[in-house]
PDB file of C-alpha atoms and ligand atoms in Angstrom:
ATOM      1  CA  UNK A   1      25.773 -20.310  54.389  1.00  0.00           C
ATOM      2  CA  UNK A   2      27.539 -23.883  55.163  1.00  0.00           C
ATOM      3  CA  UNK A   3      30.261 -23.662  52.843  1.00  0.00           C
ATOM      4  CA  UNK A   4      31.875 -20.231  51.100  1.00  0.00           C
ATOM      5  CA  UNK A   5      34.701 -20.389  49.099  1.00  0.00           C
ATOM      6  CA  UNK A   6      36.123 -17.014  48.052  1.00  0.00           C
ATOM      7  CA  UNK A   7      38.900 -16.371  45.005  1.00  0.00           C
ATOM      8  CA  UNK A   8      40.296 -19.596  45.173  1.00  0.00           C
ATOM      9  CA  UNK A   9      43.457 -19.797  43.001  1.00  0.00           C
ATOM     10  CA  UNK A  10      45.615 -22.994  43.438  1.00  0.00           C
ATOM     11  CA  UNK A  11      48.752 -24.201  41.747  1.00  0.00           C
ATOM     12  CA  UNK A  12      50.617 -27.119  41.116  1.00  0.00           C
ATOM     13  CA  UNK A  13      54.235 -26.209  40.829  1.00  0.00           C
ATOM     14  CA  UNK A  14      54.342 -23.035  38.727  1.00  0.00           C
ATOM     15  CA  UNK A  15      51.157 -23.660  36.401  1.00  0.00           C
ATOM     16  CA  UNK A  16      48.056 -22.234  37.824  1.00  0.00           C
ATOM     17  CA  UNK A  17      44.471 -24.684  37.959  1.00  0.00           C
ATOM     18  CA  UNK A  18      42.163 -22.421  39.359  1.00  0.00           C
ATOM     19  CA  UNK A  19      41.798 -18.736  38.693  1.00  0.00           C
ATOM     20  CA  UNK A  20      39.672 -17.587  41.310  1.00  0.00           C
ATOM     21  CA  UNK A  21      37.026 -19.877  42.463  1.00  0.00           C
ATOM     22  CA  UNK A  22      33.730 -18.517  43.877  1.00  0.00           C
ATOM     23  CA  UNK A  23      31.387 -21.285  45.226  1.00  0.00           C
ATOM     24  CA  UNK A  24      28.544 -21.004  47.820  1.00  0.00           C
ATOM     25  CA  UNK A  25      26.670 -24.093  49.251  1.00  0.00           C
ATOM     26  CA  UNK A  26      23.987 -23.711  52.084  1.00  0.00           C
ATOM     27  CA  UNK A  27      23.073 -26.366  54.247  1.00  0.00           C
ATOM     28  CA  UNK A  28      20.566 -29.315  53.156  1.00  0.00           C
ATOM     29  CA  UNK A  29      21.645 -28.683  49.731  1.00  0.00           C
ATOM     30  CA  UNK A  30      22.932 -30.731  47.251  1.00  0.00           C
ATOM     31  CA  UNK A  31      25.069 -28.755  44.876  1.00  0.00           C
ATOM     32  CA  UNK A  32      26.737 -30.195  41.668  1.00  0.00           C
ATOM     33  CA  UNK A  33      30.080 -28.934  39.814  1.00  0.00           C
ATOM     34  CA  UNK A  34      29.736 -29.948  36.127  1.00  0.00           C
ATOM     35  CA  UNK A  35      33.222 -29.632  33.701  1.00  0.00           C
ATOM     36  CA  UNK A  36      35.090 -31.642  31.142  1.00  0.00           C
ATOM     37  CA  UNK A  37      38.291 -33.060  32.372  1.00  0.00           C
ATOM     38  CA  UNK A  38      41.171 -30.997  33.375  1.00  0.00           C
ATOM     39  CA  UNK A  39      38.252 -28.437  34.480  1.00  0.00           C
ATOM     40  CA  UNK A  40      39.161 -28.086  37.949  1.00  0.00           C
ATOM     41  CA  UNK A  41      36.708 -30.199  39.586  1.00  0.00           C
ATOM     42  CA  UNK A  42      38.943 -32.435  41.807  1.00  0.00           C
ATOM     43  CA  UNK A  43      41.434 -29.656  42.246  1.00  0.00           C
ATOM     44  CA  UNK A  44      38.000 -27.588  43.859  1.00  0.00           C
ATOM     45  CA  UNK A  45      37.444 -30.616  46.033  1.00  0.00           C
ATOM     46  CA  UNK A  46      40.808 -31.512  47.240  1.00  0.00           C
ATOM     47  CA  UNK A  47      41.265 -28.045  48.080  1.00  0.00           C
ATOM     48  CA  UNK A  48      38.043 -27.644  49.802  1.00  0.00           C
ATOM     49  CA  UNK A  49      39.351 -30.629  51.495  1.00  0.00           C
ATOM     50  CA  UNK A  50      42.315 -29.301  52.971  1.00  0.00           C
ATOM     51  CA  UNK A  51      44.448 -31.646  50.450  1.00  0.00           C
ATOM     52  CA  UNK A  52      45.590 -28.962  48.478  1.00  0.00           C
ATOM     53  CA  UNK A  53      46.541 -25.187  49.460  1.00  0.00           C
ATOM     54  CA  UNK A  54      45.757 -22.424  48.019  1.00  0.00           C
ATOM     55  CA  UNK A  55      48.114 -19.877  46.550  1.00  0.00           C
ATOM     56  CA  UNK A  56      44.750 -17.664  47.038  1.00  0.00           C
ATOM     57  CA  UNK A  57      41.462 -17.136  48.352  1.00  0.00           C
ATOM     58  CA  UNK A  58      39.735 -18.202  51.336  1.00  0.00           C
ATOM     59  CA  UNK A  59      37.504 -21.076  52.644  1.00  0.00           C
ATOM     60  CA  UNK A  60      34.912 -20.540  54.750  1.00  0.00           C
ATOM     61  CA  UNK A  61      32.627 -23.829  56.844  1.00  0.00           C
ATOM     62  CA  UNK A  62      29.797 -23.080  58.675  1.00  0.00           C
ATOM     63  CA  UNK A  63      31.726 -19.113  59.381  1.00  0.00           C
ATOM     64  CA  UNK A  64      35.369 -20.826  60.332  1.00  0.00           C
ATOM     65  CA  UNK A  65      38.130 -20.598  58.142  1.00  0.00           C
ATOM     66  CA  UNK A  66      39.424 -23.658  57.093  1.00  0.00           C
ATOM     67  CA  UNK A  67      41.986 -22.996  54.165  1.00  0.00           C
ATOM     68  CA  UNK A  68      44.326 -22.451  57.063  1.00  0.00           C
ATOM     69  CA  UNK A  69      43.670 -26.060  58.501  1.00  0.00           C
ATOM     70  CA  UNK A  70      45.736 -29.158  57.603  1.00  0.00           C
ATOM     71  CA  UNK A  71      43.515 -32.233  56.165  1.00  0.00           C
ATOM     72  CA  UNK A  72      42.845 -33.687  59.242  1.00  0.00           C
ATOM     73  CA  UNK A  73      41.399 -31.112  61.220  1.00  0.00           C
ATOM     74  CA  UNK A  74      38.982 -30.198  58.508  1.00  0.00           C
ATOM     75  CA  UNK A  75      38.032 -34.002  58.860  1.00  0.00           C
ATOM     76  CA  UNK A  76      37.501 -33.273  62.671  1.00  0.00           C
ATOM     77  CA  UNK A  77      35.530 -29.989  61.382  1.00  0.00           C
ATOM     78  CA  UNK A  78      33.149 -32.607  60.075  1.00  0.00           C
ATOM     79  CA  UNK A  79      33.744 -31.531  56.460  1.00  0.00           C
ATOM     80  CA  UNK A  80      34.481 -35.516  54.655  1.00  0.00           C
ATOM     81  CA  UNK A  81      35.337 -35.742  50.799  1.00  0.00           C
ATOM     82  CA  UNK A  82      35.040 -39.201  49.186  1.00  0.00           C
ATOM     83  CA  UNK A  83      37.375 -39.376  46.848  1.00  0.00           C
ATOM     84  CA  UNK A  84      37.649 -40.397  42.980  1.00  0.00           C
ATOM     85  CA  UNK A  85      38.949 -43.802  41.959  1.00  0.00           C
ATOM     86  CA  UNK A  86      37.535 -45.283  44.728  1.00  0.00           C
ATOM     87  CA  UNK A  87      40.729 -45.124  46.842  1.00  0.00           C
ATOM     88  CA  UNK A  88      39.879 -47.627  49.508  1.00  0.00           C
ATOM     89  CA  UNK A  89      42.637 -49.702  51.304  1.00  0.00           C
ATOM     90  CA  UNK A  90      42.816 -52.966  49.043  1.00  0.00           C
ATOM     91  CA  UNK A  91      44.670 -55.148  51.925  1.00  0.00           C
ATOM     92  CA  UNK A  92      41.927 -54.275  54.631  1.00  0.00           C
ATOM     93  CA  UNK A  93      38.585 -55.959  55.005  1.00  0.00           C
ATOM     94  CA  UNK A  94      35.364 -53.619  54.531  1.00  0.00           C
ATOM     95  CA  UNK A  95      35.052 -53.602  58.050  1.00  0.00           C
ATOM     96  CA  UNK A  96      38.491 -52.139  58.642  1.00  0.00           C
ATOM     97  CA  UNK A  97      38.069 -49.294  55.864  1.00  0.00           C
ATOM     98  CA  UNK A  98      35.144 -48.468  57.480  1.00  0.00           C
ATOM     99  CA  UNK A  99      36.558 -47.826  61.035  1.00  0.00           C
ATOM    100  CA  UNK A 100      39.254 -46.073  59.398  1.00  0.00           C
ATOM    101  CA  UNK A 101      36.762 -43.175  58.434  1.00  0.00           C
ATOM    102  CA  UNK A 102      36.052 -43.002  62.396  1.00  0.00           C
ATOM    103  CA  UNK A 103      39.343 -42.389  62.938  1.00  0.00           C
ATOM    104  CA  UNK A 104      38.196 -38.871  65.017  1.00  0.00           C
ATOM    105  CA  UNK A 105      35.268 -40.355  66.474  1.00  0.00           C
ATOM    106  CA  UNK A 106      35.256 -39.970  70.411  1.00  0.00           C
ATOM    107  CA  UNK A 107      31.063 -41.974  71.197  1.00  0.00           C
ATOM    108  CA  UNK A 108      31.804 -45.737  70.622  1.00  0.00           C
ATOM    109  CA  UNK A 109      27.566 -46.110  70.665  1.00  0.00           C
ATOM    110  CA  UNK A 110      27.298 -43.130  67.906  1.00  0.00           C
ATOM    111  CA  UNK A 111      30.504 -45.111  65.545  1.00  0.00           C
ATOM    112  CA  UNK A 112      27.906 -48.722  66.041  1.00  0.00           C
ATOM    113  CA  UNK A 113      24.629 -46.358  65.037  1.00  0.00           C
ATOM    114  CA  UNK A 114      26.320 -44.890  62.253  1.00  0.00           C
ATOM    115  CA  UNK A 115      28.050 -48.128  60.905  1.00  0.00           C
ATOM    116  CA  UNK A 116      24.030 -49.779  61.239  1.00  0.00           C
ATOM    117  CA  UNK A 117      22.977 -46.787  59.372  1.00  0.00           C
ATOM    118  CA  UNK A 118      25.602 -47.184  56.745  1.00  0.00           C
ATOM    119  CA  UNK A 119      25.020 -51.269  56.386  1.00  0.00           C
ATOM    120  CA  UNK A 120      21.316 -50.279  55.532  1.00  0.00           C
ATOM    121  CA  UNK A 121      22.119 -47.481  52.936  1.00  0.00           C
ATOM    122  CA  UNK A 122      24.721 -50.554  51.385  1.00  0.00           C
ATOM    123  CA  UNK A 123      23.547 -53.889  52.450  1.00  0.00           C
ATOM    124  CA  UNK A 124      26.098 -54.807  50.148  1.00  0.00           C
ATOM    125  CA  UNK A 125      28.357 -53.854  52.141  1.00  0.00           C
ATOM    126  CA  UNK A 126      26.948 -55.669  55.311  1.00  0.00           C
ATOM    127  CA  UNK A 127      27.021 -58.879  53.282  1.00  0.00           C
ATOM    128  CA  UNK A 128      30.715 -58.387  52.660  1.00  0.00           C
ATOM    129  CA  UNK A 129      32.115 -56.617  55.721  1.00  0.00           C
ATOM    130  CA  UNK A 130      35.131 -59.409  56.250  1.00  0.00           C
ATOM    131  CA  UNK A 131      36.208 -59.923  52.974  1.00  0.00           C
ATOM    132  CA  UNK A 132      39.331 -57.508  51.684  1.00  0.00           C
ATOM    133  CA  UNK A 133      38.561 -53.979  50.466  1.00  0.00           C
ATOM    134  CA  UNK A 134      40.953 -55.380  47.267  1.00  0.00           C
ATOM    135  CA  UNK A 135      38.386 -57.983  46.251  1.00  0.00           C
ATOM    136  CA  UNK A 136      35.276 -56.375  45.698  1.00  0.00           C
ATOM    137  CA  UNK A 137      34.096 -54.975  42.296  1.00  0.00           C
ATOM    138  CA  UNK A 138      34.339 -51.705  41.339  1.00  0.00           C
ATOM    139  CA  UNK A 139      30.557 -50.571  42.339  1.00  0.00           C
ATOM    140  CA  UNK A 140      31.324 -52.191  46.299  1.00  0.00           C
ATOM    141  CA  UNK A 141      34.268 -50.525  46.193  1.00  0.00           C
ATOM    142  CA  UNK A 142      32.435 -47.208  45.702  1.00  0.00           C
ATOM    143  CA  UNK A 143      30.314 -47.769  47.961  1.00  0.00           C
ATOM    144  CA  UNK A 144      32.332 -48.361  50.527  1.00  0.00           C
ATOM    145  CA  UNK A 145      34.792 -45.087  49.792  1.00  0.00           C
ATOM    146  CA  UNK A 146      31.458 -43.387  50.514  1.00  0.00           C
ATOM    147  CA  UNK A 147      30.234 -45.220  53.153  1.00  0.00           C
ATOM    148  CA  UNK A 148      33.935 -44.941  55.172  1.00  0.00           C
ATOM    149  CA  UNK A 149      33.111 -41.027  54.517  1.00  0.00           C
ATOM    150  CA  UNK A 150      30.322 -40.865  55.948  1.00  0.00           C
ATOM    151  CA  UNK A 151      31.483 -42.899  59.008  1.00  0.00           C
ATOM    152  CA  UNK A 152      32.860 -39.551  60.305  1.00  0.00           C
ATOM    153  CA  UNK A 153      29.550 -38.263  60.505  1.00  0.00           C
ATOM    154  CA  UNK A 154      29.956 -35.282  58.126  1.00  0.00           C
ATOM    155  CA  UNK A 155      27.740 -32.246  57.881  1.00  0.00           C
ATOM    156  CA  UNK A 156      28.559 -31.974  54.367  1.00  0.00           C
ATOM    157  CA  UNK A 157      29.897 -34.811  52.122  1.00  0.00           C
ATOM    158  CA  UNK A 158      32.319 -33.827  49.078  1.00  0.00           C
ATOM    159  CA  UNK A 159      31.724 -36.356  46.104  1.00  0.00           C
ATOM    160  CA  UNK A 160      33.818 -36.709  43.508  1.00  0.00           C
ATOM    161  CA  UNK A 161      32.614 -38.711  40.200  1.00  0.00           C
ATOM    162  CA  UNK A 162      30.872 -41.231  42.652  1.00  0.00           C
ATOM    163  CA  UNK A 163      29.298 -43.005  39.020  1.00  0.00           C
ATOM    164  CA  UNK A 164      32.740 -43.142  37.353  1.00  0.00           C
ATOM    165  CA  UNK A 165      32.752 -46.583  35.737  1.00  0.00           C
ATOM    166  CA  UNK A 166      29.832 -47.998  37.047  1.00  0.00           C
ATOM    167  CA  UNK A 167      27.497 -50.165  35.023  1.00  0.00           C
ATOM    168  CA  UNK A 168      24.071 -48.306  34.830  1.00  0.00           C
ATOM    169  CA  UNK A 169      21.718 -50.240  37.204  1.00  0.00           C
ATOM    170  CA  UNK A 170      24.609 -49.283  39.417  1.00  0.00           C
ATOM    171  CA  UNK A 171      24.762 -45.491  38.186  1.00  0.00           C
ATOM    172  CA  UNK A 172      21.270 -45.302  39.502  1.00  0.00           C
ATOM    173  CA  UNK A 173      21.463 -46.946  42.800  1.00  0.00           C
ATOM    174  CA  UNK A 174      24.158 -44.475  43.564  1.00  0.00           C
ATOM    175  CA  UNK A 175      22.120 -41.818  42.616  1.00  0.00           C
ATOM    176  CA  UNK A 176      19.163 -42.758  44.915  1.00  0.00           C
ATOM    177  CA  UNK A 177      21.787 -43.693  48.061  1.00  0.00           C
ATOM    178  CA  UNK A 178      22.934 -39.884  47.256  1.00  0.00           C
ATOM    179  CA  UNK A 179      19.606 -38.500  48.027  1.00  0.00           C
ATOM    180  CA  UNK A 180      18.895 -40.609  50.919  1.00  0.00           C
ATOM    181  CA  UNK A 181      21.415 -39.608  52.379  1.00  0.00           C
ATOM    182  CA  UNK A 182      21.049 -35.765  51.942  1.00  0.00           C
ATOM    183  CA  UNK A 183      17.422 -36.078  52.937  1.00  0.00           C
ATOM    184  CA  UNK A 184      18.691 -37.647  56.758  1.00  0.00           C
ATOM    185  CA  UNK A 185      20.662 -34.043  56.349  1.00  0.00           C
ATOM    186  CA  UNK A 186      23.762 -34.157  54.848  1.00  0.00           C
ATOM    187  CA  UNK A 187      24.735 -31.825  52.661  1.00  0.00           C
ATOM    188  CA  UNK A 188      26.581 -32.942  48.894  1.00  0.00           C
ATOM    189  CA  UNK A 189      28.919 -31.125  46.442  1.00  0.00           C
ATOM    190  CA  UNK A 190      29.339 -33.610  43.815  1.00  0.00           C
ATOM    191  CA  UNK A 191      31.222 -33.687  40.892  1.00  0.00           C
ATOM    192  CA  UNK A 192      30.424 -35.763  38.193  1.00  0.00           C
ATOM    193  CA  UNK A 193      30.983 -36.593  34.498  1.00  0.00           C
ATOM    194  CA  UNK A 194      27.150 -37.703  33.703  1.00  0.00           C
ATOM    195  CA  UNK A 195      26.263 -34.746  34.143  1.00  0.00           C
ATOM    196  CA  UNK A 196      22.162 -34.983  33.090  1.00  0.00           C
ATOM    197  CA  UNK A 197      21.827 -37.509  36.263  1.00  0.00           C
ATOM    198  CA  UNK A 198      24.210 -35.207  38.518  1.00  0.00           C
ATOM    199  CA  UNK A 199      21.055 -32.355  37.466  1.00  0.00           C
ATOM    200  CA  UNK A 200      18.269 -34.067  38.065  1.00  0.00           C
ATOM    201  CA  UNK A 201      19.624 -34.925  41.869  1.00  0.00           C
ATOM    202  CA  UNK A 202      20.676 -31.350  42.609  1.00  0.00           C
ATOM    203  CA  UNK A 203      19.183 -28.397  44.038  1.00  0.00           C
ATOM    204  CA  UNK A 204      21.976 -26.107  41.871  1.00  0.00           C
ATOM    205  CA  UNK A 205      24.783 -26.680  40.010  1.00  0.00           C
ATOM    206  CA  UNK A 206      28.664 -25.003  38.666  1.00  0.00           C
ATOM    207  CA  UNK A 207      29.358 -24.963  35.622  1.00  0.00           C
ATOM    208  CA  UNK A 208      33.563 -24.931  35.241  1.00  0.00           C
ATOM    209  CA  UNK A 209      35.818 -24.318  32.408  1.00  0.00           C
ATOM    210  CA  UNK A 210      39.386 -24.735  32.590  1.00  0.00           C
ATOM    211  CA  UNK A 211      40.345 -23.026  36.252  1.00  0.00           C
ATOM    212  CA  UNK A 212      37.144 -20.958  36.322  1.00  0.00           C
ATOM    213  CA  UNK A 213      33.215 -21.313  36.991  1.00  0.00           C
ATOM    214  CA  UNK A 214      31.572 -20.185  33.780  1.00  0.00           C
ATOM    215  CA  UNK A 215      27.909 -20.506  34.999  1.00  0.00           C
ATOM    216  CA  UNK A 216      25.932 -21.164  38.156  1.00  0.00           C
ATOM    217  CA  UNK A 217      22.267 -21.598  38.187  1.00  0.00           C
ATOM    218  CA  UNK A 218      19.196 -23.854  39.451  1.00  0.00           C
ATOM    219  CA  UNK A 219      19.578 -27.020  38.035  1.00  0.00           C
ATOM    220  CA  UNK A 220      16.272 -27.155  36.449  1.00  0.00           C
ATOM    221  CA  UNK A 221      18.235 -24.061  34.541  1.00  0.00           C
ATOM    222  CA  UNK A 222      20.765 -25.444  33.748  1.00  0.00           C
ATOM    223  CA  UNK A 223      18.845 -28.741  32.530  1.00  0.00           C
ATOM    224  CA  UNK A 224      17.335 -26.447  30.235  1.00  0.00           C
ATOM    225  CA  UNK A 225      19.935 -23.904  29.263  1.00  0.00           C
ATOM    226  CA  UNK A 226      21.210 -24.754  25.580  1.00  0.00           C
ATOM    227  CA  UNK A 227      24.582 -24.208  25.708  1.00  0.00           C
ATOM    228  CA  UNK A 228      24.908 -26.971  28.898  1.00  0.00           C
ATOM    229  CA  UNK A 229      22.650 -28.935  26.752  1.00  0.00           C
ATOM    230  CA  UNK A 230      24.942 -28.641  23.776  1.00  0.00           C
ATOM    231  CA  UNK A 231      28.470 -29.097  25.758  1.00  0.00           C
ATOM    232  CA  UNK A 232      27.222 -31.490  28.734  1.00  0.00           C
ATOM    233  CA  UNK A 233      23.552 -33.251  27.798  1.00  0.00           C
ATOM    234  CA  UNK A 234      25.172 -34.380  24.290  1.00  0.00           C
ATOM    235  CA  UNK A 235      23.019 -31.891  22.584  1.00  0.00           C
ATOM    236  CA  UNK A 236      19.000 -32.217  21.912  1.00  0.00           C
TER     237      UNK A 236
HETATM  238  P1  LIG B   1      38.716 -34.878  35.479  1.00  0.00           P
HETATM  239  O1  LIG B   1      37.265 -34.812  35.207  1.00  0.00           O
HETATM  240  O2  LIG B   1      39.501 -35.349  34.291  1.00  0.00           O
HETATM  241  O3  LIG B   1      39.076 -35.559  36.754  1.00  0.00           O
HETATM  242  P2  LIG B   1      38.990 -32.280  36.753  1.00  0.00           P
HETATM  243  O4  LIG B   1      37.998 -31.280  36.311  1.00  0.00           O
HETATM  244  O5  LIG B   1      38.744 -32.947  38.031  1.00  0.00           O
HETATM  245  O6  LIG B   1      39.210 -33.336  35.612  1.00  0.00           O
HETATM  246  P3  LIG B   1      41.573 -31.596  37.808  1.00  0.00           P
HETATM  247  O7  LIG B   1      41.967 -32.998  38.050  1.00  0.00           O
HETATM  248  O8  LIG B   1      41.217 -30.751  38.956  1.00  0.00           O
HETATM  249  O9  LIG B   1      40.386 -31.529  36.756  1.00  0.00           O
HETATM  250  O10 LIG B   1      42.746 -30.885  36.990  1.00  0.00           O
HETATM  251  C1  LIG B   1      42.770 -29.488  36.711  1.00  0.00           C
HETATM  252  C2  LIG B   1      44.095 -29.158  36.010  1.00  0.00           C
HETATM  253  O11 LIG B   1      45.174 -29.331  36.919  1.00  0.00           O
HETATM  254  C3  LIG B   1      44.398 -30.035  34.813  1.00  0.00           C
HETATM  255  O12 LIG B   1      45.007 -29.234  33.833  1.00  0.00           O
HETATM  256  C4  LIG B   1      45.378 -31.057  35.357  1.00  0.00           C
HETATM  257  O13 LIG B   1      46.253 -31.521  34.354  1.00  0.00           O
HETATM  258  C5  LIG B   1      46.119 -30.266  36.406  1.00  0.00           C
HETATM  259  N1  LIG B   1      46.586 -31.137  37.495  1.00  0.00           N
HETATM  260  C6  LIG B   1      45.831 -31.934  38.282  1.00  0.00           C
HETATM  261  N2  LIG B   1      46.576 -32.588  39.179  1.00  0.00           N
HETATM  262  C7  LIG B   1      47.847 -32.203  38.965  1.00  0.00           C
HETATM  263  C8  LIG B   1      49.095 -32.523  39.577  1.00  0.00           C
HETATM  264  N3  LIG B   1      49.173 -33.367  40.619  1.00  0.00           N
HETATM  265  N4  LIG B   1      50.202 -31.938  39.077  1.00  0.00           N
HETATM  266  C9  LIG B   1      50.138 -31.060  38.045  1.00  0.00           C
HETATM  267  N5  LIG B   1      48.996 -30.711  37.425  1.00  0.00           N
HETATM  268  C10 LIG B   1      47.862 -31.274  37.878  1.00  0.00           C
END
């Protein structure tokens, strides 16, 4: 098992937003988390993360715990989340952003590798790698939140909503960059809203509902099970 987390319970303030958390994710898999908003889903991640603490429960990567850790040492742990909104430095260039997500790498030659690696999973981003972080649409920007994540070399990527407001050609392209990159061997947990496409990529998938996981199954299951159908696949 590459990732275990156990009982999680995490508040903000006083109010409770998850009530005991159980999530398993082996490596070479890609596992989704599927929930309306206000589920839990980014409070799972940041968590996982090391962004958030919890009040309860334990993390577990690749048999260390790393609830204890703060942020950046679960970075070094080579445990990377991408984070919604596309939170990219707006007054750097692409190029900068990206050697900000090295920011623990110790091989110059392995940061150049990985950076060629990442300019041919986003040639986009190649194209644009001078031009500020600020100026680029919303799909770049996307990209490149993912692409400075993976420039720490992570065993095991955290997504969150990676499609969010992306025009569908764009949706897709995503998608497929996704699998590529699990297939050179990085492991996913990826949250998303569309949750049909999220499916279809993933080996298995969470189902949450407010603070807690309702259902976990193959995703082919959960493709077919009605009640996801009826609350996630907008019915049929
Ligand atoms: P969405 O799909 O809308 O992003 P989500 O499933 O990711 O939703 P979270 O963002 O994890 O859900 O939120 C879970 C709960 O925690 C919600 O009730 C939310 O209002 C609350 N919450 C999230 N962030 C904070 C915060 N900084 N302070 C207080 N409450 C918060």
């Amino acid at each position: 098992m590459l990732l275990d987390v156990k009982n999680l319970h995490v508040k903000y303030g006083t109010v409770e937003a998850l009530h005991g958390i159980n999530l398993q994710v082996e490596e070479g898999e890609i596992v989704t988390i599927l929930g309306a908003n206000g589920a839990g889903k980014s409070t799972t991640l940041m968590t996982i993360s090391g962004l958030l603490k919890p009040s309860e429960g334990e993390i577990w990567f690749d048999g260390k715990p790393i609830h204890t850790m703060p942020a950046h040492k679960v970075v070094e742990e080579k445990l990377t989340q991408s984070p919604e909104g596309r939170r990219v430095f707006s007054t750097l260039t692409v190029q900068e952003n990206l050697n900000l997500g090295a920011f623990t790498a110790k091989n110059p030659k392995r940061v150049e590798e990985t950076r060629r690696w990442i300019f041919e999973l986003f040639p986009r981003l190649k194209e644009r790698k001078s031009q500020l972080a600020g100026t680029l649409s919303g799909g770049e920007q996307q990209m490149l939140a993912i692409g400075r994540a993976l420039m720490n070399n992570p065993r095991i990527l955290l997504l969150d909503e990676p499609s969010l407001g992306l025009a569908p050609i764009l949706v897709k392209a995503i998608f497929e960059t996704v699998a590529e990159i699990n297939k050179s061997g990085v492991t996913v947990v990826l949250v998303e809203q569309n949750a049909k496409a999220a499916l279809k990529l993933a080996h298995r998938g969470y189902v949450m509902e407010v603070g807690r996981i309702v259902l976990e199954d193959d995703a082919d299951a959960l493709l077919a099970n009605p009640s996801v159908r009826e609350a996630y696949l907008g019915g049929g």
